[in-house]
């Protein structure tokens, strides 16, 4: 290629590179909406969420560079910042709002809930921005997730190839899930075919999404699947050998099967206890990080350099915090008719204070360990709010505490997501102020999408069912029932909480929660998830980590996106046809 041809193909640029452009904003909204629906759907099945930044960066190359012929890395960085900000609501709301549906308290105001989550998102971002310089520039916290996204942004040639792989995986996954939905073939009874005892539960869930999530989690997923195998392939045979399982006649009288009996009467309540115990222990272990975070804030307050101009004006942040707190007050006051002004003010102020403290703690945790005790912080927030709302009656206490608690959860998710994105921006030479503006621009869309998604999925599949277990929402609902004196298997919860606490104290971040999820979830999901975990271990071993990240990760991400979008599409179809049929 001659010099003239190169100049025509790659025109010489003068001035600064494009960064916060309307193209990046619109692509960020588009990709953020797809990722939010996909990951939100997946989190209701598997109980944990996935950062959307990496997916957005890969897909951003396909659209910005492949279709729109844009060449700026920092422009794609803005795209992934906005897209992951939209997705921030999926983690925050999917951990909390399903509890209302599982408890049968669906008579809340969804519009107020959405505004509350938007206000929470603004608070989470505004509180964490002043800490950017201290945590990223001075303390140089690792933020491994942010480093991974920066690596993608710096390899533009591979980016387009990864986008093609992702779309291919999405097409295959969408096709398989469409066939599964149309034929009703959702589980494969392999255990019956090879003569396994019923208590070993050899049923496989037909889901490429589950395999994709297992691949992305990699070694981290081993602890999750261990929980399931301990239940059904170790404890269940032991109980059978000791004659402690019900006879077939007893099961017939109870109108249940052996796998259902084991899960609903034994492993699920223990798993819920493990989720709660593991989460709370994680908070206790994070106390040194809390001290470190407070010192970071003190240092940040004293730091005034010319580079401070890189940040958004602090007065503007104060205005944002004031308005968002006022909005949270309005929402708390109007959440239920029984709420008085004084109680509403207390809930709003304590909610705001918790957002500030928890956002700092989580940002420190994820910066040092890439692990975030978000579920534990949510449990504590809702517990505090229920205590404040005691005396209003169970229904009013549940609705008001979960509404304000969901806002706090979204705030925490936005704070940690922004710090990961700012770390990425730091590594690729982005201007922090423009990323911060991008994060604010993405805050409003996620809560709207997630609220609609929750109503559609609950109408089609029922939250808390085997089809959509919603583990984190179920754990929150069980804890609320326990606080309000509901009928809960306390002894199993306490035993599980003790086991979860011991595992989390082992030094492996989140171990109690991961093993507890294995106890809680249907074993057919764990079996299928195992395929993804084994594939990732094999590819890292035989093909190398570079191949896993360059080929395996985009394909796995596509498997998640394809099945999730088809699942949401079928849910919409069931709701619409159901509504037309009942009209």
XYZ file of C-alpha atoms in Angstrom:
583
model
C 0.000 0.000 0.000
C 1.415 3.397 -0.970
C 1.660 6.344 1.409
C -1.223 8.057 -0.382
C -3.406 4.989 -0.063
C -2.578 4.703 3.647
C -3.490 8.370 4.107
C -6.856 7.817 2.420
C -7.499 4.704 4.534
C -6.280 6.246 7.792
C -6.504 10.046 7.577
C -4.021 11.938 9.763
C -5.813 13.306 12.822
C -5.085 16.700 14.337
C -6.255 17.832 17.767
C -7.692 15.679 20.528
C -9.221 12.258 19.947
C -13.036 11.930 20.000
C -14.223 10.829 23.419
C -17.625 11.881 24.749
C -19.457 11.950 21.387
C -23.112 11.398 20.518
C -22.093 8.211 18.690
C -20.508 6.782 21.850
C -23.525 7.780 23.946
C -26.095 6.191 21.606
C -24.075 2.995 21.126
C -23.613 2.854 24.911
C -27.380 3.090 25.448
C -28.033 0.422 22.801
C -25.464 -2.054 24.115
C -26.317 -1.238 27.728
C -29.965 -2.138 27.117
C -29.045 -5.514 25.564
C -26.530 -6.341 28.301
C -28.895 -5.279 31.095
C -31.708 -7.510 29.834
C -29.331 -10.436 29.293
C -27.442 -10.254 32.581
C -30.576 -9.390 34.536
C -32.279 -12.505 33.184
C -29.205 -14.655 33.911
C -28.866 -13.348 37.474
C -32.412 -14.486 38.260
C -31.406 -18.022 37.279
C -27.917 -18.231 38.753
C -27.978 -15.761 41.639
C -25.023 -13.589 40.699
C -24.373 -10.822 38.235
C -21.601 -10.145 35.717
C -19.841 -6.863 34.955
C -21.054 -5.565 31.590
C -17.957 -3.500 30.770
C -16.072 -6.253 28.949
C -19.055 -7.213 26.773
C -19.695 -3.562 25.942
C -16.051 -2.982 24.980
C -16.047 -6.015 22.655
C -19.374 -5.178 21.022
C -18.387 -1.508 20.871
C -15.524 -2.406 18.548
C -17.934 -4.222 16.271
C -20.271 -1.230 15.993
C -18.019 1.820 16.430
C -15.069 0.513 14.423
C -16.589 -2.178 12.209
C -19.797 -0.398 11.156
C -19.362 3.315 11.977
C -15.597 3.387 11.099
C -14.692 5.161 14.368
C -11.097 4.619 15.515
C -10.790 6.209 18.963
C -10.094 3.882 21.908
C -11.240 6.460 24.450
C -14.501 6.899 22.539
C -15.144 3.153 22.919
C -14.184 3.572 26.577
C -17.057 6.059 26.958
C -19.343 3.552 25.231
C -18.473 0.806 27.729
C -18.766 3.278 30.638
C -22.330 4.215 29.655
C -23.325 0.619 28.831
C -22.062 -0.720 32.167
C -23.774 2.182 33.977
C -27.065 1.087 32.406
C -26.309 -2.487 33.511
C -25.515 -1.330 37.062
C -29.232 -1.445 37.818
C -29.480 -5.160 36.997
C -27.209 -6.194 39.879
C -28.717 -3.673 42.275
C -32.382 -4.390 41.583
C -32.214 -8.145 40.904
C -30.771 -8.698 44.389
C -33.585 -6.806 46.121
C -36.826 -6.160 44.183
C -37.681 -9.881 43.544
C -38.074 -10.253 47.335
C -41.329 -8.258 47.094
C -42.738 -10.687 44.505
C -41.584 -13.773 46.428
C -43.264 -12.406 49.571
C -46.430 -11.643 47.587
C -46.151 -7.896 48.210
C -46.696 -6.690 44.640
C -48.905 -3.702 45.473
C -46.034 -1.212 45.430
C -45.649 1.780 43.146
C -43.199 0.716 40.386
C -42.784 4.304 39.136
C -41.653 5.412 42.596
C -39.334 2.402 42.741
C -37.718 3.419 39.440
C -37.198 7.019 40.562
C -35.777 5.760 43.853
C -33.243 3.578 42.047
C -32.261 6.466 39.752
C -31.771 8.695 42.818
C -29.709 5.930 44.438
C -27.559 5.636 41.329
C -26.863 9.398 41.321
C -25.924 9.284 45.003
C -23.601 6.307 44.522
C -21.749 8.041 41.686
C -21.560 11.462 43.360
C -20.236 10.015 46.622
C -17.499 7.929 44.991
C -16.104 10.490 42.489
C -14.054 12.411 45.114
C -12.228 9.160 45.932
C -11.029 8.453 42.382
C -7.721 10.244 42.694
C -6.870 8.675 46.049
C -7.840 5.077 45.215
C -6.610 4.973 41.597
C -3.881 7.616 41.222
C -2.226 7.429 44.661
C -3.031 4.060 46.252
C -3.000 2.353 42.827
C -5.617 -0.233 43.786
C -5.571 -3.080 41.254
C -9.209 -3.254 40.066
C -8.526 -6.420 37.997
C -11.822 -6.074 36.120
C -10.858 -2.577 34.974
C -7.453 -3.813 33.813
C -9.115 -6.583 31.752
C -11.324 -4.079 29.954
C -8.347 -1.816 29.272
C -6.568 -4.795 27.664
C -9.515 -5.258 25.310
C -9.612 -1.573 24.400
C -5.898 -1.606 23.591
C -6.257 -4.494 21.114
C -8.546 -3.035 18.447
C -7.622 -5.591 15.764
C -8.758 -8.429 18.003
C -11.840 -6.494 19.051
C -13.678 -6.863 15.747
C -12.829 -10.568 15.615
C -14.162 -10.991 19.153
C -17.379 -9.231 18.213
C -17.921 -11.715 15.364
C -17.312 -14.647 17.731
C -19.756 -13.168 20.220
C -22.474 -12.770 17.623
C -21.883 -16.351 16.422
C -22.252 -17.677 19.970
C -25.416 -15.610 20.420
C -26.957 -17.057 17.240
C -26.267 -20.678 18.289
C -27.547 -20.096 21.814
C -30.671 -18.332 20.573
C -31.395 -21.223 18.208
C -30.976 -23.900 20.881
C -33.116 -22.026 23.406
C -35.820 -21.375 20.805
C -36.020 -25.126 20.090
C -36.086 -25.871 23.813
C -38.933 -23.410 24.376
C -40.969 -24.557 21.379
C -40.637 -28.294 22.114
C -40.742 -28.081 25.919
C -37.493 -30.095 26.123
C -35.855 -28.111 28.958
C -34.211 -30.942 30.926
C -32.385 -34.155 29.962
C -33.099 -37.114 32.269
C -29.645 -38.678 31.917
C -29.742 -40.097 35.464
C -32.767 -42.254 34.672
C -31.184 -43.514 31.454
C -28.074 -44.833 33.233
C -29.913 -46.091 36.317
C -28.793 -43.524 38.920
C -30.728 -43.425 42.212
C -33.327 -40.653 42.298
C -31.667 -38.918 45.246
C -28.542 -38.321 43.105
C -30.693 -36.205 40.759
C -28.972 -36.782 37.398
C -31.039 -34.268 35.408
C -29.277 -31.789 33.088
C -30.659 -28.319 32.316
C -30.662 -27.550 28.559
C -29.061 -24.097 28.687
C -26.066 -22.731 26.774
C -26.406 -19.554 28.882
C -25.536 -21.593 31.957
C -22.507 -23.092 30.197
C -21.413 -19.603 29.113
C -21.600 -18.227 32.655
C -19.622 -21.237 33.936
C -16.925 -20.549 31.325
C -16.675 -16.852 32.216
C -16.463 -17.604 35.945
C -13.636 -20.105 35.359
C -11.890 -21.320 38.515
C -14.162 -19.164 40.670
C -17.080 -21.380 39.678
C -15.471 -24.503 41.139
C -16.588 -23.528 44.652
C -20.131 -23.043 43.377
C -20.415 -26.488 41.794
C -18.766 -28.146 44.806
C -21.772 -27.052 46.891
C -24.192 -28.862 44.578
C -22.160 -32.079 44.377
C -21.743 -32.182 48.155
C -25.543 -32.057 48.479
C -26.624 -34.661 45.940
C -23.630 -36.943 45.418
C -22.249 -37.045 48.986
C -24.864 -36.042 51.584
C -27.861 -37.614 49.837
C -26.198 -41.079 49.479
C -25.087 -40.850 53.129
C -28.637 -40.077 54.251
C -29.908 -42.955 52.108
C -27.343 -45.369 53.594
C -28.379 -44.326 57.114
C -32.067 -44.812 56.284
C -32.898 -41.133 56.903
C -34.663 -40.458 53.605
C -38.434 -40.897 53.210
C -39.762 -44.059 51.543
C -41.432 -43.948 48.099
C -44.804 -44.399 49.837
C -44.154 -41.409 52.099
C -43.136 -39.302 49.112
C -46.354 -40.276 47.329
C -48.393 -39.204 50.364
C -46.478 -35.911 50.421
C -47.143 -35.505 46.651
C -43.480 -34.810 45.903
C -40.428 -36.476 44.370
C -37.141 -37.341 46.062
C -35.146 -34.523 44.361
C -37.857 -31.983 45.254
C -37.981 -33.232 48.849
C -34.221 -32.964 49.253
C -34.055 -29.496 47.784
C -37.101 -27.869 49.379
C -36.939 -29.525 52.807
C -33.197 -29.668 53.362
C -30.640 -28.181 50.979
C -32.466 -24.977 50.005
C -33.056 -23.639 53.552
C -29.473 -24.515 54.521
C -28.292 -22.739 51.361
C -30.271 -19.605 52.254
C -28.642 -19.596 55.681
C -25.220 -19.948 54.047
C -25.891 -16.972 51.769
C -26.799 -14.799 54.760
C -23.992 -16.047 57.027
C -21.402 -15.813 54.264
C -22.450 -12.295 53.300
C -22.390 -10.952 56.858
C -19.010 -12.535 57.564
C -17.679 -10.886 54.440
C -18.675 -7.531 55.896
C -16.903 -8.295 59.171
C -13.751 -9.308 57.311
C -13.902 -6.092 55.292
C -13.503 -3.902 58.394
C -9.773 -3.252 57.753
C -10.728 -2.092 54.281
C -13.312 0.217 55.855
C -10.570 1.852 57.899
C -8.416 2.142 54.792
C -11.318 3.671 52.867
C -11.908 6.307 55.546
C -8.216 7.258 55.416
C -8.509 7.506 51.637
C -11.367 9.952 52.009
C -9.362 12.085 54.444
C -6.432 12.155 52.022
C -8.695 12.966 49.090
C -10.178 15.924 50.975
C -6.679 17.380 51.508
C -5.515 16.873 47.915
C -5.742 19.988 45.708
C -3.646 19.938 42.549
C -4.023 21.345 39.029
C -5.103 17.849 37.990
C -8.226 18.368 40.102
C -9.663 19.982 36.989
C -9.921 16.481 35.556
C -12.809 15.808 37.917
C -16.366 17.097 37.865
C -16.808 20.298 39.960
C -17.333 19.375 43.601
C -20.148 21.946 43.943
C -22.042 20.216 41.155
C -21.660 16.926 43.014
C -23.003 18.541 46.208
C -26.044 19.756 44.273
C -26.575 16.275 42.842
C -26.312 14.680 46.285
C -28.786 17.184 47.757
C -31.354 16.692 45.002
C -31.030 12.894 45.053
C -31.412 12.828 48.859
C -34.510 15.001 48.560
C -35.909 12.634 45.915
C -35.173 9.665 48.202
C -37.106 11.443 50.977
C -40.105 11.971 48.684
C -40.003 8.302 47.675
C -39.672 7.010 51.248
C -42.548 9.249 52.398
C -44.814 8.142 49.550
C -43.791 4.454 49.518
C -46.756 3.437 51.728
C -49.730 5.344 53.120
C -48.743 4.530 56.716
C -45.372 6.295 56.437
C -45.171 9.534 58.433
C -42.912 12.491 57.597
C -40.492 11.941 60.495
C -40.060 8.242 59.731
C -39.645 9.045 56.024
C -36.931 11.612 56.813
C -35.090 9.097 59.008
C -35.273 6.392 56.315
C -34.011 8.772 53.607
C -31.128 10.112 55.724
C -30.047 6.672 56.928
C -30.377 5.317 53.383
C -28.148 8.134 52.110
C -25.606 7.567 54.891
C -25.532 3.832 54.138
C -25.025 4.503 50.423
C -21.999 6.633 51.257
C -20.425 4.133 53.670
C -21.228 0.998 51.646
C -20.141 2.560 48.341
C -16.726 3.375 49.786
C -16.334 -0.076 51.369
C -17.342 -1.926 48.204
C -15.056 0.173 46.020
C -12.144 -0.617 48.322
C -13.052 -4.337 48.356
C -13.356 -4.695 44.592
C -10.225 -2.613 44.058
C -8.117 -4.938 46.196
C -9.745 -8.344 45.638
C -12.094 -8.060 42.616
C -14.809 -9.361 44.972
C -17.741 -7.266 46.145
C -19.921 -8.142 49.208
C -22.897 -6.375 47.595
C -25.496 -8.892 48.792
C -24.297 -8.605 52.395
C -24.484 -4.814 52.289
C -28.021 -5.067 50.881
C -29.109 -7.458 53.648
C -27.798 -5.072 56.302
C -29.416 -2.035 54.642
C -32.852 -3.672 54.446
C -32.528 -4.943 58.036
C -31.860 -1.411 59.293
C -34.764 -0.044 57.235
C -37.167 -2.727 58.511
C -36.274 -1.859 62.092
C -37.026 1.811 61.345
C -40.353 0.913 59.712
C -41.449 -1.465 62.490
C -44.911 -0.563 63.754
C -46.294 0.184 60.298
C -47.552 -3.383 59.813
C -45.802 -6.185 57.910
C -46.957 -5.150 54.429
C -45.980 -1.493 54.811
C -42.684 -2.375 56.495
C -41.703 -4.807 53.718
C -42.617 -2.501 50.831
C -41.037 0.661 52.267
C -37.811 -1.050 53.375
C -37.276 -2.887 50.074
C -38.026 0.262 48.033
C -35.402 2.323 49.852
C -33.121 -0.731 50.108
C -33.245 -1.230 46.325
C -32.128 2.392 45.864
C -29.181 1.747 48.184
C -28.308 -1.457 46.307
C -28.288 0.321 42.935
C -26.123 3.070 44.443
C -23.550 0.547 45.636
C -23.517 -1.189 42.246
C -23.023 2.148 40.442
C -20.183 3.172 42.764
C -18.185 -0.016 42.187
C -18.884 0.003 38.450
C -17.662 3.594 38.133
C -14.413 2.871 39.957
C -13.743 -0.105 37.651
C -14.425 2.073 34.614
C -12.250 4.896 35.918
C -9.409 2.414 36.381
C -9.861 1.408 32.740
C -9.880 5.056 31.740
C -6.716 5.689 33.757
C -4.936 2.950 31.779
C -6.088 4.102 28.322
C -5.583 7.847 28.879
C -9.212 8.938 29.211
C -10.327 12.167 30.876
C -12.048 11.254 34.195
C -14.561 14.108 34.004
C -15.946 12.833 30.703
C -16.254 9.287 32.051
C -18.051 10.607 35.119
C -20.508 12.474 32.898
C -20.985 9.273 30.888
C -21.755 7.326 34.080
C -24.414 9.882 35.067
C -25.885 9.711 31.537
C -26.299 5.936 31.860
C -27.923 5.920 35.303
C -31.546 6.567 34.359
C -32.122 3.875 31.727
C -31.258 0.716 33.704
C -33.941 0.996 36.429
C -36.669 1.449 33.797
C -35.569 -1.617 31.812
C -35.046 -3.828 34.874
C -38.428 -2.931 36.386
C -40.225 -3.822 33.143
C -38.149 -7.014 32.858
C -39.026 -8.099 36.407
C -42.776 -7.656 35.837
C -42.663 -9.498 32.493
C -40.611 -12.417 33.822
C -42.716 -12.745 36.977
C -45.900 -12.778 34.913
C -44.500 -15.413 32.532
C -42.425 -17.685 34.814
C -43.008 -16.573 38.487
C -40.025 -15.308 40.469
C -38.796 -17.822 43.031
C -39.953 -20.821 40.951
C -37.618 -23.540 39.645
C -37.677 -21.726 36.275
C -36.424 -18.471 37.864
C -35.060 -19.289 41.353
C -33.866 -15.698 42.085
C -31.543 -16.942 44.881
C -30.501 -13.532 46.246
C -34.084 -12.233 46.267
C -35.227 -15.424 48.009
C -32.514 -15.074 50.662
C -33.581 -11.466 51.279
C -37.248 -12.507 51.443
C -36.427 -15.270 53.945
C -34.462 -12.876 56.124
C -37.356 -10.387 56.089
C -39.797 -13.163 57.054
C -37.506 -14.175 59.891
C -37.274 -10.607 61.217
C -41.055 -10.156 61.056
C -41.695 -13.467 62.810
C -42.829 -15.497 59.826
C -42.777 -19.288 59.700
C -39.233 -20.092 58.654
C -37.067 -23.167 59.361
C -34.886 -21.294 61.839
C -32.713 -24.264 62.834
C -31.722 -24.920 59.182
C -31.055 -21.233 58.571
C -28.881 -21.021 61.674
C -26.946 -24.167 60.732
C -26.444 -22.833 57.211
C -25.426 -19.391 58.479
C -22.787 -20.980 60.718
C -21.430 -23.051 57.828
C -21.438 -20.036 55.487
C -19.617 -17.935 58.087
C -16.947 -20.607 58.579
C -16.359 -20.921 54.842
C -16.177 -17.160 54.334
C -13.682 -16.900 57.190
C -11.405 -19.365 55.366
C -9.605 -16.553 53.576
C -11.178 -17.220 50.160
C -13.351 -14.209 49.311
C -17.049 -15.041 48.998
C -16.561 -18.804 49.561
C -19.578 -19.128 51.866
C -21.833 -17.395 49.322
C -20.580 -19.473 46.372
C -20.965 -22.827 48.130
C -24.319 -21.653 49.524
C -25.536 -20.950 45.984
C -24.628 -24.549 45.096
C -26.777 -25.729 48.004
C -29.653 -23.413 47.095
C -29.996 -23.820 43.322
C -31.676 -26.778 41.558
C -28.999 -29.402 40.837
C -29.842 -29.552 37.109
C -28.443 -25.993 36.813
C -25.285 -26.954 38.728
C -24.685 -29.961 36.453
C -24.929 -27.885 33.267
C -22.824 -25.103 34.823
C -20.129 -27.729 35.418
C -19.670 -28.117 31.646
C -18.723 -24.424 31.345
C -16.338 -24.633 34.292
C -14.596 -27.734 32.922
C -14.359 -26.219 29.434
C -12.647 -23.130 30.876
C -10.201 -25.186 32.937
C -9.439 -27.332 29.883
C -8.960 -24.369 27.540
C -6.685 -22.558 30.017
C -4.646 -25.752 30.388
C -4.485 -26.993 26.809
C -4.993 -23.890 24.640
C -3.611 -21.231 26.968
C -5.174 -18.223 28.685
C -4.693 -16.038 25.626
C -6.915 -18.360 23.573
C -9.463 -18.553 26.394
C -9.707 -14.776 26.588
C -9.497 -14.146 22.848
C -11.870 -16.866 21.630
C -13.583 -18.560 24.569
C -14.749 -15.461 26.437
C -16.485 -13.779 23.445
C -18.226 -17.040 22.492
C -19.323 -17.593 26.120
C -20.626 -14.035 26.297
C -22.578 -14.662 23.108
C -24.141 -17.790 24.607
C -25.432 -15.642 27.490
C -26.769 -12.844 25.309
C -28.495 -15.144 22.781
C -30.399 -17.289 25.279
C -31.277 -14.357 27.529
C -32.791 -12.323 24.693
C -34.788 -15.311 23.442
C -35.931 -16.035 27.025
C -37.122 -12.454 27.450
C -38.768 -12.595 24.014
C -40.727 -15.733 24.929
C -41.697 -14.164 28.266
C -43.117 -11.161 26.401
C -44.947 -13.516 24.033
C -46.512 -15.460 26.947
C -47.589 -12.251 28.699
C -49.109 -10.688 25.570
C -50.907 -13.857 24.430
C -52.088 -14.423 28.019
C -53.471 -10.889 28.185
C -55.197 -11.249 24.812
C -56.616 -14.620 25.819
C -58.106 -13.277 29.045
C -59.527 -10.165 27.337
